[in-house]
CSV table of C-alpha atoms in Angstrom, one decimal:
chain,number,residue,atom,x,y,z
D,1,UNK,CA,84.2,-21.6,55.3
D,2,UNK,CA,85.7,-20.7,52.1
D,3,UNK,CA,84.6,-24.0,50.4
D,4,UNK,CA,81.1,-23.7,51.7
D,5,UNK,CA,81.0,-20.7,50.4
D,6,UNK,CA,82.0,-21.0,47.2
D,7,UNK,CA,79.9,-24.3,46.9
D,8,UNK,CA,76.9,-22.2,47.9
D,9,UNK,CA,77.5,-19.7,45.1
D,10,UNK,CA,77.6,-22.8,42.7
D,11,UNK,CA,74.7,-24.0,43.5
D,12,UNK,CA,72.9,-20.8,43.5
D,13,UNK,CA,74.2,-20.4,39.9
D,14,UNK,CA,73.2,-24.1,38.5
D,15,UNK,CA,69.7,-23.2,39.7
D,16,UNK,CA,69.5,-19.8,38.2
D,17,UNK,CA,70.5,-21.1,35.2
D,18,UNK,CA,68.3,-24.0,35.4
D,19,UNK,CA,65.9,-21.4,35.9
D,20,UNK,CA,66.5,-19.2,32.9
D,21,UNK,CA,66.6,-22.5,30.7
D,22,UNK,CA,63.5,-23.2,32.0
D,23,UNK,CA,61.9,-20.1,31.1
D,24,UNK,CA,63.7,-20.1,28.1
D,25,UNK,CA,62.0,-23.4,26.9
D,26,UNK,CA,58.6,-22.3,28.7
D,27,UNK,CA,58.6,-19.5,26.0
D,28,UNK,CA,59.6,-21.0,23.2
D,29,UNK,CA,56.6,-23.4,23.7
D,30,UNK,CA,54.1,-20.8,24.3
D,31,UNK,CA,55.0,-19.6,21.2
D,32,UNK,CA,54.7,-22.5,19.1
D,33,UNK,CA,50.4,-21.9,18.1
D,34,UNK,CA,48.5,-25.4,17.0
D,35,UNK,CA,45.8,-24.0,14.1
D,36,UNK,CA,42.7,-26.6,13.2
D,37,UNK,CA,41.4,-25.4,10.1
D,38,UNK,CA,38.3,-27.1,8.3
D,39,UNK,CA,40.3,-30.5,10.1
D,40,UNK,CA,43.6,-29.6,8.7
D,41,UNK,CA,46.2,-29.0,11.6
D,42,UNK,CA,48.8,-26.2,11.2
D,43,UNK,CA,52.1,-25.6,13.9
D,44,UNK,CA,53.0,-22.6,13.1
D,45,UNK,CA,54.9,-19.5,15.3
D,46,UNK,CA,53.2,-16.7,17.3
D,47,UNK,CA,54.6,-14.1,15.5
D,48,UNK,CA,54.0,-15.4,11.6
D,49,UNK,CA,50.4,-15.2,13.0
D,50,UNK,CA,50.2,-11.9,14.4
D,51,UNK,CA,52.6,-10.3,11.3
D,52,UNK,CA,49.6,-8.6,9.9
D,53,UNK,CA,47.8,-6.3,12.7
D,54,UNK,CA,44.0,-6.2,12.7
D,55,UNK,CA,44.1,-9.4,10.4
D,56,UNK,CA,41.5,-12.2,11.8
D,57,UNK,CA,44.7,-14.5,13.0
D,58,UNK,CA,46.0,-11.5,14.9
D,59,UNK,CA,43.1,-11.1,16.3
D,60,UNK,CA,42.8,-14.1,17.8
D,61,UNK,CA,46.4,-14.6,19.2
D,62,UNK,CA,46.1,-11.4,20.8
D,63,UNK,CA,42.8,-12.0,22.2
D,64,UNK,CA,40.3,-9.3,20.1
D,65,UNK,CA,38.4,-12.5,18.4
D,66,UNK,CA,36.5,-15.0,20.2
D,67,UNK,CA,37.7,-18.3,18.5
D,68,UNK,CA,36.0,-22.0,19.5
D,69,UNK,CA,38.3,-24.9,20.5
D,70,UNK,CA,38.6,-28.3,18.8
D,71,UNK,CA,38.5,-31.4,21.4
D,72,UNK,CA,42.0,-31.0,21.9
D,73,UNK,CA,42.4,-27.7,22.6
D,74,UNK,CA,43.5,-26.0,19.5
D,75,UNK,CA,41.8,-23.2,17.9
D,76,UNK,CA,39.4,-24.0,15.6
D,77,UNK,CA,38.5,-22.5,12.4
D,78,UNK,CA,35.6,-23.1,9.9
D,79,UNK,CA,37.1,-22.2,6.4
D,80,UNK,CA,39.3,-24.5,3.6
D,81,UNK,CA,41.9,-26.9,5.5
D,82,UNK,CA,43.6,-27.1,2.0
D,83,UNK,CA,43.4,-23.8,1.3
D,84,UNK,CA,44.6,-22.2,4.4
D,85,UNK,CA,48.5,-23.8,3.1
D,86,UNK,CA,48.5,-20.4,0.7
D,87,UNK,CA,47.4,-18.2,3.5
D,88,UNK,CA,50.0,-19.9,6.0
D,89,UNK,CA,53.3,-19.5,3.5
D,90,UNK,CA,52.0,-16.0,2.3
D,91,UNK,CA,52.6,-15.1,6.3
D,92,UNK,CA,56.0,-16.7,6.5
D,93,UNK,CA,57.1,-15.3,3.3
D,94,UNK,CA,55.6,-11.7,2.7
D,95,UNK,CA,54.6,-12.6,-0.7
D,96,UNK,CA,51.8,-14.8,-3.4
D,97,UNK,CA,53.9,-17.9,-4.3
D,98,UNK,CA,51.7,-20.6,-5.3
D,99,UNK,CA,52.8,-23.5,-7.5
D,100,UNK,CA,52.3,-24.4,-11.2
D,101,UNK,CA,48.9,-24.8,-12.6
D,102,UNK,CA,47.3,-23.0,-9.7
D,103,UNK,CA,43.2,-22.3,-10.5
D,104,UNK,CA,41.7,-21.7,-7.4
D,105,UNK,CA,42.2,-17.8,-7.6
D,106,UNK,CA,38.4,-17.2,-6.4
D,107,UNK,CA,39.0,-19.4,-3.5
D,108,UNK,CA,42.0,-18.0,-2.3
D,109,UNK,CA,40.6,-14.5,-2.6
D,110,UNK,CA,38.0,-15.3,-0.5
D,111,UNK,CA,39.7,-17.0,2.3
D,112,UNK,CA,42.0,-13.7,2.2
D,113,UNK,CA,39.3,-11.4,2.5
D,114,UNK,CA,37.9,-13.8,5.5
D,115,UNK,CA,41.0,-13.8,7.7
D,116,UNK,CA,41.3,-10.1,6.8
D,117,UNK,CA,44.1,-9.7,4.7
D,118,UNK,CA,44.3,-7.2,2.5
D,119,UNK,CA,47.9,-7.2,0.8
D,120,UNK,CA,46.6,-10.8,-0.4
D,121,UNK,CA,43.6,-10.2,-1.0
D,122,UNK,CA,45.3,-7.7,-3.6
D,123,UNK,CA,47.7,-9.8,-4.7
D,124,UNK,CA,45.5,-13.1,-5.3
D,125,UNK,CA,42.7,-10.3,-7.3
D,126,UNK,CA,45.8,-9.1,-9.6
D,127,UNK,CA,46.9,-12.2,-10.5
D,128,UNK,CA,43.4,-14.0,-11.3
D,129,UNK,CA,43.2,-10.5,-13.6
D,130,UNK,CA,46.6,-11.5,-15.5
D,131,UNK,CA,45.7,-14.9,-16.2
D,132,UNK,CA,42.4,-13.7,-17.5
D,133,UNK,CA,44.2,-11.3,-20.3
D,134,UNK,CA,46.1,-13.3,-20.9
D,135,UNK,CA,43.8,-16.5,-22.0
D,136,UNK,CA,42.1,-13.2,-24.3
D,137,UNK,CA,45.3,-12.7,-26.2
D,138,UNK,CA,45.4,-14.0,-29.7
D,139,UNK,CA,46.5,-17.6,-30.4
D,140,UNK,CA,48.0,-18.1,-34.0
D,141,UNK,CA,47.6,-22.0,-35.8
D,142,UNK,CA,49.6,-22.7,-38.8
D,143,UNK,CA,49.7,-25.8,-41.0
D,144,UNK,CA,51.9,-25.6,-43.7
D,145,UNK,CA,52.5,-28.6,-45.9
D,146,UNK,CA,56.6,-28.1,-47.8
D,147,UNK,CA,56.1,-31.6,-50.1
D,148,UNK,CA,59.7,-31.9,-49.0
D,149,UNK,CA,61.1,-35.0,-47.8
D,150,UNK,CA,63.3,-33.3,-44.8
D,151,UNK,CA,60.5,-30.7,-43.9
D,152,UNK,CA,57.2,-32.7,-45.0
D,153,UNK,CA,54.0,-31.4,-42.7
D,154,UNK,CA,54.5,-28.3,-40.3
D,155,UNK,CA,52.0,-27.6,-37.2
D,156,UNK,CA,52.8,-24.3,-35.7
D,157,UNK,CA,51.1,-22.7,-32.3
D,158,UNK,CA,51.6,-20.0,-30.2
D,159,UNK,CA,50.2,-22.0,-27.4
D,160,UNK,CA,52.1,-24.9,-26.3
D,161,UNK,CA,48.9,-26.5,-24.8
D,162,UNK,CA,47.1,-27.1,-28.1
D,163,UNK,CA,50.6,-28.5,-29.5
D,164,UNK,CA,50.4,-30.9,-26.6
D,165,UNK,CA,46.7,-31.4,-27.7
D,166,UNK,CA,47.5,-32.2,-31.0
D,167,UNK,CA,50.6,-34.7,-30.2
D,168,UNK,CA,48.1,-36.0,-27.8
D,169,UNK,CA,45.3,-37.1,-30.7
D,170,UNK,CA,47.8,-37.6,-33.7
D,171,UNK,CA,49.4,-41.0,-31.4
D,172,UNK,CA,45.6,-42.0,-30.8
D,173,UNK,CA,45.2,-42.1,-34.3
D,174,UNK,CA,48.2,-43.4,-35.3
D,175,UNK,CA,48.1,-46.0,-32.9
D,176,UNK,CA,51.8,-45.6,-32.1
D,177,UNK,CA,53.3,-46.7,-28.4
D,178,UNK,CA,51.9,-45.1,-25.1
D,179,UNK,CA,55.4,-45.2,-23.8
D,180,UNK,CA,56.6,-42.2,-26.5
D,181,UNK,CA,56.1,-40.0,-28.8
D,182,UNK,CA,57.7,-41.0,-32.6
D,183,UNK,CA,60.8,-40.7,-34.0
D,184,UNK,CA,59.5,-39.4,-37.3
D,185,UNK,CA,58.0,-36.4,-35.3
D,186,UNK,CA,60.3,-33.9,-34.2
D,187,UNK,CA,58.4,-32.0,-31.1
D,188,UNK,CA,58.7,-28.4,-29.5
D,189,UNK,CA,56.6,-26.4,-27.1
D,190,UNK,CA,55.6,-24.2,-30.4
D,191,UNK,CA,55.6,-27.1,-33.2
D,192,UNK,CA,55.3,-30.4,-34.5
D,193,UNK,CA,57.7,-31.3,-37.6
D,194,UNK,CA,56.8,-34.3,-39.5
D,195,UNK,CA,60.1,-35.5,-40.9
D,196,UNK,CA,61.1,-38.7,-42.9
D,197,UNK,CA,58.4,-39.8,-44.6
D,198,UNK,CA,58.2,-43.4,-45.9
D,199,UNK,CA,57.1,-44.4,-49.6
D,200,UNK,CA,54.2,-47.0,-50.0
D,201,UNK,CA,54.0,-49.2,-52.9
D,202,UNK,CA,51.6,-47.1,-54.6
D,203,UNK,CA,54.2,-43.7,-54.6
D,204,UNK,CA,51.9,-42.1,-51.4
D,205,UNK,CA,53.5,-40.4,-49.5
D,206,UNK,CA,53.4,-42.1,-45.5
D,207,UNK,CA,54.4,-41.5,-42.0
D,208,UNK,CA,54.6,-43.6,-38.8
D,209,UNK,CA,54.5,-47.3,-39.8
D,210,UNK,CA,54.2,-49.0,-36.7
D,211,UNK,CA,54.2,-52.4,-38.7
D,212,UNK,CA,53.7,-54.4,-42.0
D,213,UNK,CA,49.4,-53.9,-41.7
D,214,UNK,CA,49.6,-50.1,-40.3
D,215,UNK,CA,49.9,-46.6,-42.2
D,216,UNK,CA,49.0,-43.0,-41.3
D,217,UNK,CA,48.8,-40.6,-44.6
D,218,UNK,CA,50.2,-37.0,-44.5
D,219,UNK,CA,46.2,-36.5,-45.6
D,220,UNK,CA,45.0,-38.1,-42.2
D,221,UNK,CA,47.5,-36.6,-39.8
D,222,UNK,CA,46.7,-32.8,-41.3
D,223,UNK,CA,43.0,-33.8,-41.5
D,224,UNK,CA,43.2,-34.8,-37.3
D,225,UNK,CA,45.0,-31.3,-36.5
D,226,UNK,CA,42.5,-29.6,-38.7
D,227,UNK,CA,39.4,-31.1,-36.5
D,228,UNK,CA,41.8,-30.9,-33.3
D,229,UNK,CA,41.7,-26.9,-34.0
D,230,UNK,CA,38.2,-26.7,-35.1
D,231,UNK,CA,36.9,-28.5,-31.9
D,232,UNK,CA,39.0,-26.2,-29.8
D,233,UNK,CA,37.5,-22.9,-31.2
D,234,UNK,CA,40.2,-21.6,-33.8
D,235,UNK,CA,38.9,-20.3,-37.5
D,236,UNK,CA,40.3,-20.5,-41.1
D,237,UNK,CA,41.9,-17.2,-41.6
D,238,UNK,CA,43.6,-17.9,-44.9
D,239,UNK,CA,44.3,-21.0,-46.8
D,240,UNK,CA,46.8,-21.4,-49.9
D,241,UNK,CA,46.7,-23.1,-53.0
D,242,UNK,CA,43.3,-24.9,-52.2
D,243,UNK,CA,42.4,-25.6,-56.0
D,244,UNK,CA,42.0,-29.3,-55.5
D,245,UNK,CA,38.6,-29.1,-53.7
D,246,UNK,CA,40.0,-29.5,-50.0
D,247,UNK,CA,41.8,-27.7,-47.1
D,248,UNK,CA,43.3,-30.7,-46.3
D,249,UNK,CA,45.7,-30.4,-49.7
D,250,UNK,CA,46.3,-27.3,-49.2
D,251,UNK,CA,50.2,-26.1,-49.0
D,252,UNK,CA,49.4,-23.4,-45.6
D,253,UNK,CA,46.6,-23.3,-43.4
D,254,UNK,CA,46.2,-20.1,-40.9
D,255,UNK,CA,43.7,-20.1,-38.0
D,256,UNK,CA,43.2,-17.8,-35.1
D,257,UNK,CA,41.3,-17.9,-32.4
C-alpha cells in the first residue's frame, strides 16, 4: 500500500511539474510579439513594447489601438521598415544610439512622433539641432608654402572632410596609385605635409614622380587645393608675400568659410 502510495504521489508531481513547465513555456511564447513594419519583420518582447505607456506600440499590445494583420498574422504597420531598427533599440536601450554618419534626423523624428514617443522624439530634435551648429561653426584653410626641403608645402584644415577632399583630388591629378596614398605626403585628419621634394633637371622644384614621363609641380599641387577650397565655398582672408602676380606663389594662404 505504501509503494502505491508513494508511486501515486510521484506521478502526481511529474504531472504538476509537467504542468508548470508547460505554462512556463506557454508564457514565454506569448510574450515573444512578431512586428511587420513597411515589410520589415521584428521579434521583439512584450514588455520592450509596452516600456513606454500611451505610446502607439503600447497601445496596441495592450489592446487601446486597433492594428490590421499581415497574411500571417502579425501586426501590421504602415510606416519605414528600415527605420523602425532606431525606434526598436531606442526601446531596448532607454536611449538615441545610432551609428556613424547617421542623416536621417527628420525621418526618425517623424516616425517617433508617429508611434508616440516623446523622450525620442526629444532626443532625435536635439541632436538634428547640434549637428546643425555645428556645420555653422567656422572652418579655418591654411596653405603655407616653407621653401624648405623637410617642410616644403603645408595644407591645414579644421575639418578633416575637406583634408580628405583634398587628398582625394591631389592623387587624381597626380595620377599616383588607387591602392594608396604617397610616400612623399605625410597625411593627418587636420593636414597634409608635402615632404621630400625631388629636383628636375631644370633646378624646379617637384613632387610625386610616379615614373621617368610624369611630374607634379609644388605650383600645380597648391594651385588644385586652391580651386579644391574655392569650389567648396571657403574665401581668401589674407595672403602673404603675393608680389609676383599670383596666389599660387605666395608663402601663406588663409581662407575661411
Amino acid at each position: 500500500m505504501e509503494r502505491k502510495a508513494s508511486r501515486r504521489e510521484n506521478e502526481c508531481e511529474e504531472k504538476t511539474s509537467n504542468s508548470e513547465s508547460s505554462e512556463l513555456d506557454k508564457d514565454y511564447k506569448t510574450s515573444l510579439i512578431t512586428l511587420n513594419v513597411g515589410g520589415y519583420l521584428y521579434i521583439t518582447q512584450k514588455q520592450t513594447l509596452t516600456k513606454y505607456p500611451d505610446s502607439f506600440l503600447e497601445g496596441i499590445i495592450n489592446g487601446r489601438i486597433m492594428c490590421p494583420f499581415d497574411a500571417d498574422g502579425h501586426y501590421f504597420i504602415d510606416r519605414d521598415g528600415l527605420l523602425f531598427r532606431h525606434i526598436l533599440n531606442f526601446l531596448r536601450n532607454g536611449e538615441l544610439l545610432l551609428p556613424e554618419g547617421f542623416r536621417e534626423n527628420q525621418l526618425l523624428a517623424q516616425e517617433a512622433e508617429f508611434f508616440q514617443l516623446k523622450v525620442l522624439s526629444e532626443a532625435v530634435k536635439s541632436r538634428w539641432e547640434k549637428e546643425q551648429l555645428g556645420s555653422r561653426e567656422t572652418t579655418f584653410l591654411e596653405i603655407t608654402d616653407s621653401h624648405d626641403r623637410s617642410q616644403g608645402l603645408r595644407i591645414f584644415c579644421n575639418a578633416p572632410e575637406f583634408i580628405a577632399k583634398i587628398k582625394s583630388r591631389i592623387v587624381l591629378v597626380s595620377k599616383s596609385r588607387l591602392d594608396g596614398f604617397p610616400e612623399e605626403f605625410s597625411v593627418s585628419s587636420n593636414i597634409i605635409q608635402f615632404k621630400y621634394f625631388i629636383k628636375s633637371e631644370n633646378g624646379t622644384r617637384l613632387v610625386l614622380k610616379e615614373d621617368n614621363t610624369f611630374v607634379c609641380t609644388l605650383e600645380t599641387l597648391k594651385f588644385e587645393a586652391i580651386m579644391t577650397a574655392l569650389k567648396c565655398g571657403f574665401r581668401l582672408l589674407t595672403s602673404l608675400d603675393c608680389s609676383r602676380g599670383s596666389i599660387v606663389h605666395s608663402d601663406a594662404l588663409h581662407f575661411i568659410k
